[in-house]
Amino acid sequence: MKTDWRISSANGVLLAAYIAPTWLIVAYRLFVSPIHALYDRPNISVAIFISDHLHLSAMATVRMAWLLALAKVTVAGFLLVFSALLTRPSIRLSGGCNEALAFALTLGSVISFASMVMASQVAEPEAMRLHATELLLFLGTAILMLVEPQARSAAAPSRSAAAFQPNYPAAAQRS
């Protein structure tokens, strides 16, 4: 069975299938009710860190919640753009969708790592496990992208095929 899917593309789709809906639901809750949603399980470490260590006012806490929601929507958006770009075989073969995945992985890793550090600072083991799991998902996909060889352009022929092609049209015919 011949397939033109790269392993990092398949892993990116699985990551998008988990992260995009989860983070969009969390971000929606943060937009609708920032203070209440900030104290839900995915964001509890950020909420306690903001209230205990940064001593922010209520309005500043709302702004931080909205900033977190905006960052999560951005990651989910780039993962959805990556998934949409994978539907075109020419883009998938040329590796044109890797930039969207790389940006989502970078920003998602930063968010998950910061949340994991905040969870360890405020002694929230459940939140720390959640963010460590998300971080490992992001880093695993990033490592696959780095280790996997670059995608060849679909339009460019390989060197071995071009080396055996004659440069004049009559050479291929044998009468």
PDB file of C-alpha atoms in Angstrom:
ATOM      1  CA  MET A   1       0.000   0.000   0.000  1.00  0.00           C
ATOM      2  CA  LYS A   2       1.556   3.264  -1.149  1.00  0.00           C
ATOM      3  CA  THR A   3       0.875   6.322   0.926  1.00  0.00           C
ATOM      4  CA  ASP A   4       2.142   9.843   0.622  1.00  0.00           C
ATOM      5  CA  TRP A   5       1.496  10.778   4.237  1.00  0.00           C
ATOM      6  CA  ARG A   6       4.482  11.569   6.391  1.00  0.00           C
ATOM      7  CA  ILE A   7       4.535  10.307   9.978  1.00  0.00           C
ATOM      8  CA  SER A   8       4.707  13.871  11.344  1.00  0.00           C
ATOM      9  CA  SER A   9       1.626  14.795   9.302  1.00  0.00           C
ATOM     10  CA  ALA A  10      -0.344  11.862  10.690  1.00  0.00           C
ATOM     11  CA  ASN A  11       0.838  12.690  14.208  1.00  0.00           C
ATOM     12  CA  GLY A  12      -0.076  16.342  13.653  1.00  0.00           C
ATOM     13  CA  VAL A  13      -3.604  15.375  12.632  1.00  0.00           C
ATOM     14  CA  LEU A  14      -4.004  13.245  15.758  1.00  0.00           C
ATOM     15  CA  LEU A  15      -2.652  16.106  17.870  1.00  0.00           C
ATOM     16  CA  ALA A  16      -5.068  18.532  16.203  1.00  0.00           C
ATOM     17  CA  ALA A  17      -7.949  16.122  16.819  1.00  0.00           C
ATOM     18  CA  TYR A  18      -7.222  16.244  20.558  1.00  0.00           C
ATOM     19  CA  ILE A  19      -5.896  19.765  21.172  1.00  0.00           C
ATOM     20  CA  ALA A  20      -8.121  21.862  18.886  1.00  0.00           C
ATOM     21  CA  PRO A  21     -11.535  20.935  20.361  1.00  0.00           C
ATOM     22  CA  THR A  22     -10.241  20.790  23.918  1.00  0.00           C
ATOM     23  CA  TRP A  23      -8.506  24.149  23.824  1.00  0.00           C
ATOM     24  CA  LEU A  24     -11.357  25.802  21.885  1.00  0.00           C
ATOM     25  CA  ILE A  25     -13.847  24.731  24.564  1.00  0.00           C
ATOM     26  CA  VAL A  26     -11.537  25.987  27.320  1.00  0.00           C
ATOM     27  CA  ALA A  27     -10.978  29.277  25.466  1.00  0.00           C
ATOM     28  CA  TYR A  28     -14.712  29.733  24.904  1.00  0.00           C
ATOM     29  CA  ARG A  29     -15.341  29.307  28.614  1.00  0.00           C
ATOM     30  CA  LEU A  30     -12.567  31.811  29.360  1.00  0.00           C
ATOM     31  CA  PHE A  31     -14.095  34.358  26.979  1.00  0.00           C
ATOM     32  CA  VAL A  32     -17.620  33.952  28.372  1.00  0.00           C
ATOM     33  CA  SER A  33     -16.820  33.783  32.079  1.00  0.00           C
ATOM     34  CA  PRO A  34     -13.137  34.600  32.686  1.00  0.00           C
ATOM     35  CA  ILE A  35     -12.924  34.350  36.472  1.00  0.00           C
ATOM     36  CA  HIS A  36     -15.125  31.268  36.810  1.00  0.00           C
ATOM     37  CA  ALA A  37     -13.430  29.423  33.923  1.00  0.00           C
ATOM     38  CA  LEU A  38      -9.971  30.357  35.171  1.00  0.00           C
ATOM     39  CA  TYR A  39     -10.606  28.147  38.204  1.00  0.00           C
ATOM     40  CA  ASP A  40     -11.545  25.085  36.114  1.00  0.00           C
ATOM     41  CA  ARG A  41      -9.110  22.151  36.059  1.00  0.00           C
ATOM     42  CA  PRO A  42      -7.180  23.086  32.862  1.00  0.00           C
ATOM     43  CA  ASN A  43      -6.479  26.602  34.172  1.00  0.00           C
ATOM     44  CA  ILE A  44      -6.394  26.237  37.952  1.00  0.00           C
ATOM     45  CA  SER A  45      -2.618  26.445  38.174  1.00  0.00           C
ATOM     46  CA  VAL A  46      -2.560  29.687  36.189  1.00  0.00           C
ATOM     47  CA  ALA A  47      -5.353  31.138  38.335  1.00  0.00           C
ATOM     48  CA  ILE A  48      -3.687  30.304  41.646  1.00  0.00           C
ATOM     49  CA  PHE A  49      -0.305  31.530  40.396  1.00  0.00           C
ATOM     50  CA  ILE A  50      -1.837  34.826  39.238  1.00  0.00           C
ATOM     51  CA  SER A  51      -3.687  35.382  42.503  1.00  0.00           C
ATOM     52  CA  ASP A  52      -0.972  34.207  44.916  1.00  0.00           C
ATOM     53  CA  HIS A  53       2.259  35.307  43.249  1.00  0.00           C
ATOM     54  CA  LEU A  54       1.359  38.225  40.992  1.00  0.00           C
ATOM     55  CA  HIS A  55      -1.307  39.831  43.239  1.00  0.00           C
ATOM     56  CA  LEU A  56      -3.301  41.163  40.289  1.00  0.00           C
ATOM     57  CA  SER A  57      -6.590  43.009  40.571  1.00  0.00           C
ATOM     58  CA  ALA A  58      -9.830  41.463  39.325  1.00  0.00           C
ATOM     59  CA  MET A  59      -9.717  43.346  36.028  1.00  0.00           C
ATOM     60  CA  ALA A  60      -6.084  42.396  35.445  1.00  0.00           C
ATOM     61  CA  THR A  61      -6.975  38.767  36.182  1.00  0.00           C
ATOM     62  CA  VAL A  62      -9.746  38.965  33.576  1.00  0.00           C
ATOM     63  CA  ARG A  63      -7.236  40.358  31.081  1.00  0.00           C
ATOM     64  CA  MET A  64      -4.805  37.530  31.829  1.00  0.00           C
ATOM     65  CA  ALA A  65      -7.616  35.004  31.352  1.00  0.00           C
ATOM     66  CA  TRP A  66      -8.503  36.566  28.000  1.00  0.00           C
ATOM     67  CA  LEU A  67      -4.843  36.555  26.980  1.00  0.00           C
ATOM     68  CA  LEU A  68      -4.610  32.853  27.830  1.00  0.00           C
ATOM     69  CA  ALA A  69      -7.802  32.205  25.859  1.00  0.00           C
ATOM     70  CA  LEU A  70      -6.457  34.141  22.873  1.00  0.00           C
ATOM     71  CA  ALA A  71      -3.236  32.131  22.923  1.00  0.00           C
ATOM     72  CA  LYS A  72      -5.154  28.843  23.081  1.00  0.00           C
ATOM     73  CA  VAL A  73      -7.436  29.921  20.221  1.00  0.00           C
ATOM     74  CA  THR A  74      -4.338  30.816  18.183  1.00  0.00           C
ATOM     75  CA  VAL A  75      -2.828  27.362  18.720  1.00  0.00           C
ATOM     76  CA  ALA A  76      -6.118  25.652  17.860  1.00  0.00           C
ATOM     77  CA  GLY A  77      -6.495  27.866  14.790  1.00  0.00           C
ATOM     78  CA  PHE A  78      -3.067  26.986  13.453  1.00  0.00           C
ATOM     79  CA  LEU A  79      -3.734  23.295  14.068  1.00  0.00           C
ATOM     80  CA  LEU A  80      -6.991  23.584  12.118  1.00  0.00           C
ATOM     81  CA  VAL A  81      -5.214  25.433   9.283  1.00  0.00           C
ATOM     82  CA  PHE A  82      -2.639  22.642   9.233  1.00  0.00           C
ATOM     83  CA  SER A  83      -5.400  20.037   9.021  1.00  0.00           C
ATOM     84  CA  ALA A  84      -7.122  21.948   6.216  1.00  0.00           C
ATOM     85  CA  LEU A  85      -3.881  22.275   4.244  1.00  0.00           C
ATOM     86  CA  LEU A  86      -3.317  18.526   4.483  1.00  0.00           C
ATOM     87  CA  THR A  87      -6.390  17.879   2.367  1.00  0.00           C
ATOM     88  CA  ARG A  88      -4.567  19.105  -0.756  1.00  0.00           C
ATOM     89  CA  PRO A  89      -2.090  16.454  -1.953  1.00  0.00           C
ATOM     90  CA  SER A  90       0.213  18.977  -3.639  1.00  0.00           C
ATOM     91  CA  ILE A  91       0.613  20.955  -0.411  1.00  0.00           C
ATOM     92  CA  ARG A  92       1.008  17.776   1.637  1.00  0.00           C
ATOM     93  CA  LEU A  93       3.705  16.387  -0.680  1.00  0.00           C
ATOM     94  CA  SER A  94       5.691  19.614  -0.807  1.00  0.00           C
ATOM     95  CA  GLY A  95       5.565  20.102   2.968  1.00  0.00           C
ATOM     96  CA  GLY A  96       3.737  23.425   2.670  1.00  0.00           C
ATOM     97  CA  CYS A  97       1.645  22.765   5.746  1.00  0.00           C
ATOM     98  CA  ASN A  98       4.604  22.321   8.090  1.00  0.00           C
ATOM     99  CA  GLU A  99       4.813  26.023   8.960  1.00  0.00           C
ATOM    100  CA  ALA A 100       1.330  26.056  10.470  1.00  0.00           C
ATOM    101  CA  LEU A 101       2.120  22.937  12.480  1.00  0.00           C
ATOM    102  CA  ALA A 102       5.480  24.322  13.618  1.00  0.00           C
ATOM    103  CA  PHE A 103       3.902  27.563  14.840  1.00  0.00           C
ATOM    104  CA  ALA A 104       1.164  25.669  16.696  1.00  0.00           C
ATOM    105  CA  LEU A 105       3.750  23.357  18.265  1.00  0.00           C
ATOM    106  CA  THR A 106       5.955  26.237  19.366  1.00  0.00           C
ATOM    107  CA  LEU A 107       3.206  28.337  20.929  1.00  0.00           C
ATOM    108  CA  GLY A 108       1.447  25.297  22.401  1.00  0.00           C
ATOM    109  CA  SER A 109       4.681  24.054  23.966  1.00  0.00           C
ATOM    110  CA  VAL A 110       5.328  27.452  25.535  1.00  0.00           C
ATOM    111  CA  ILE A 111       1.798  27.610  26.969  1.00  0.00           C
ATOM    112  CA  SER A 112       1.919  24.041  28.297  1.00  0.00           C
ATOM    113  CA  PHE A 113       5.409  24.472  29.751  1.00  0.00           C
ATOM    114  CA  ALA A 114       4.490  27.739  31.481  1.00  0.00           C
ATOM    115  CA  SER A 115       1.301  26.180  32.858  1.00  0.00           C
ATOM    116  CA  MET A 116       3.264  23.147  34.057  1.00  0.00           C
ATOM    117  CA  VAL A 117       5.801  25.362  35.849  1.00  0.00           C
ATOM    118  CA  MET A 118       2.979  27.375  37.438  1.00  0.00           C
ATOM    119  CA  ALA A 119       1.302  24.138  38.560  1.00  0.00           C
ATOM    120  CA  SER A 120       4.515  22.975  40.204  1.00  0.00           C
ATOM    121  CA  GLN A 121       4.920  26.343  41.951  1.00  0.00           C
ATOM    122  CA  VAL A 122       1.427  26.219  43.453  1.00  0.00           C
ATOM    123  CA  ALA A 123       1.543  22.468  44.257  1.00  0.00           C
ATOM    124  CA  GLU A 124      -1.230  21.290  41.937  1.00  0.00           C
ATOM    125  CA  PRO A 125      -0.223  17.735  40.939  1.00  0.00           C
ATOM    126  CA  GLU A 126      -3.313  17.044  38.784  1.00  0.00           C
ATOM    127  CA  ALA A 127      -2.811  20.187  36.721  1.00  0.00           C
ATOM    128  CA  MET A 128       0.904  19.478  36.476  1.00  0.00           C
ATOM    129  CA  ARG A 129       0.202  16.005  35.037  1.00  0.00           C
ATOM    130  CA  LEU A 130      -2.256  17.452  32.524  1.00  0.00           C
ATOM    131  CA  HIS A 131       0.143  20.130  31.287  1.00  0.00           C
ATOM    132  CA  ALA A 132       3.092  17.723  31.253  1.00  0.00           C
ATOM    133  CA  THR A 133       1.071  15.347  29.077  1.00  0.00           C
ATOM    134  CA  GLU A 134       0.164  18.157  26.677  1.00  0.00           C
ATOM    135  CA  LEU A 135       3.789  19.285  26.579  1.00  0.00           C
ATOM    136  CA  LEU A 136       4.964  15.758  25.768  1.00  0.00           C
ATOM    137  CA  LEU A 137       2.428  15.554  22.938  1.00  0.00           C
ATOM    138  CA  PHE A 138       3.710  18.817  21.465  1.00  0.00           C
ATOM    139  CA  LEU A 139       7.368  17.889  21.895  1.00  0.00           C
ATOM    140  CA  GLY A 140       6.868  14.420  20.435  1.00  0.00           C
ATOM    141  CA  THR A 141       5.379  15.875  17.264  1.00  0.00           C
ATOM    142  CA  ALA A 142       8.144  18.485  17.079  1.00  0.00           C
ATOM    143  CA  ILE A 143      10.819  15.789  17.382  1.00  0.00           C
ATOM    144  CA  LEU A 144       9.142  13.796  14.615  1.00  0.00           C
ATOM    145  CA  MET A 145       9.205  16.879  12.389  1.00  0.00           C
ATOM    146  CA  LEU A 146      12.904  17.426  13.093  1.00  0.00           C
ATOM    147  CA  VAL A 147      14.007  13.814  12.645  1.00  0.00           C
ATOM    148  CA  GLU A 148      11.945  13.047   9.565  1.00  0.00           C
ATOM    149  CA  PRO A 149      13.673  13.824   6.253  1.00  0.00           C
ATOM    150  CA  GLN A 150      12.501  16.857   4.308  1.00  0.00           C
ATOM    151  CA  ALA A 151       9.673  16.389   1.846  1.00  0.00           C
ATOM    152  CA  ARG A 152      10.707  16.503  -1.770  1.00  0.00           C
ATOM    153  CA  SER A 153       8.895  18.784  -4.119  1.00  0.00           C
ATOM    154  CA  ALA A 154       6.418  16.924  -6.303  1.00  0.00           C
ATOM    155  CA  ALA A 155       7.468  18.923  -9.372  1.00  0.00           C
ATOM    156  CA  ALA A 156      11.226  18.375  -9.019  1.00  0.00           C
ATOM    157  CA  PRO A 157      12.510  15.004 -10.291  1.00  0.00           C
ATOM    158  CA  SER A 158      15.060  13.097  -8.292  1.00  0.00           C
ATOM    159  CA  ARG A 159      18.745  13.191  -9.270  1.00  0.00           C
ATOM    160  CA  SER A 160      18.937   9.510 -10.130  1.00  0.00           C
ATOM    161  CA  ALA A 161      16.050   9.752 -12.603  1.00  0.00           C
ATOM    162  CA  ALA A 162      17.457  12.924 -14.172  1.00  0.00           C
ATOM    163  CA  ALA A 163      20.927  11.355 -14.604  1.00  0.00           C
ATOM    164  CA  PHE A 164      19.612   8.653 -16.935  1.00  0.00           C
ATOM    165  CA  GLN A 165      17.458  10.930 -19.086  1.00  0.00           C
ATOM    166  CA  PRO A 166      18.995  11.696 -22.480  1.00  0.00           C
ATOM    167  CA  ASN A 167      19.163  15.324 -23.468  1.00  0.00           C
ATOM    168  CA  TYR A 168      18.003  14.754 -27.055  1.00  0.00           C
ATOM    169  CA  PRO A 169      14.624  13.264 -27.991  1.00  0.00           C
ATOM    170  CA  ALA A 170      15.752  10.734 -30.619  1.00  0.00           C
ATOM    171  CA  ALA A 171      17.925   8.777 -28.172  1.00  0.00           C
ATOM    172  CA  ALA A 172      14.953   7.109 -26.529  1.00  0.00           C
ATOM    173  CA  GLN A 173      13.812   5.532 -29.804  1.00  0.00           C
ATOM    174  CA  ARG A 174      15.413   2.343 -31.052  1.00  0.00           C
ATOM    175  CA  SER A 175      14.274   1.458 -34.530  1.00  0.00           C
TER     176      SER A 175
END
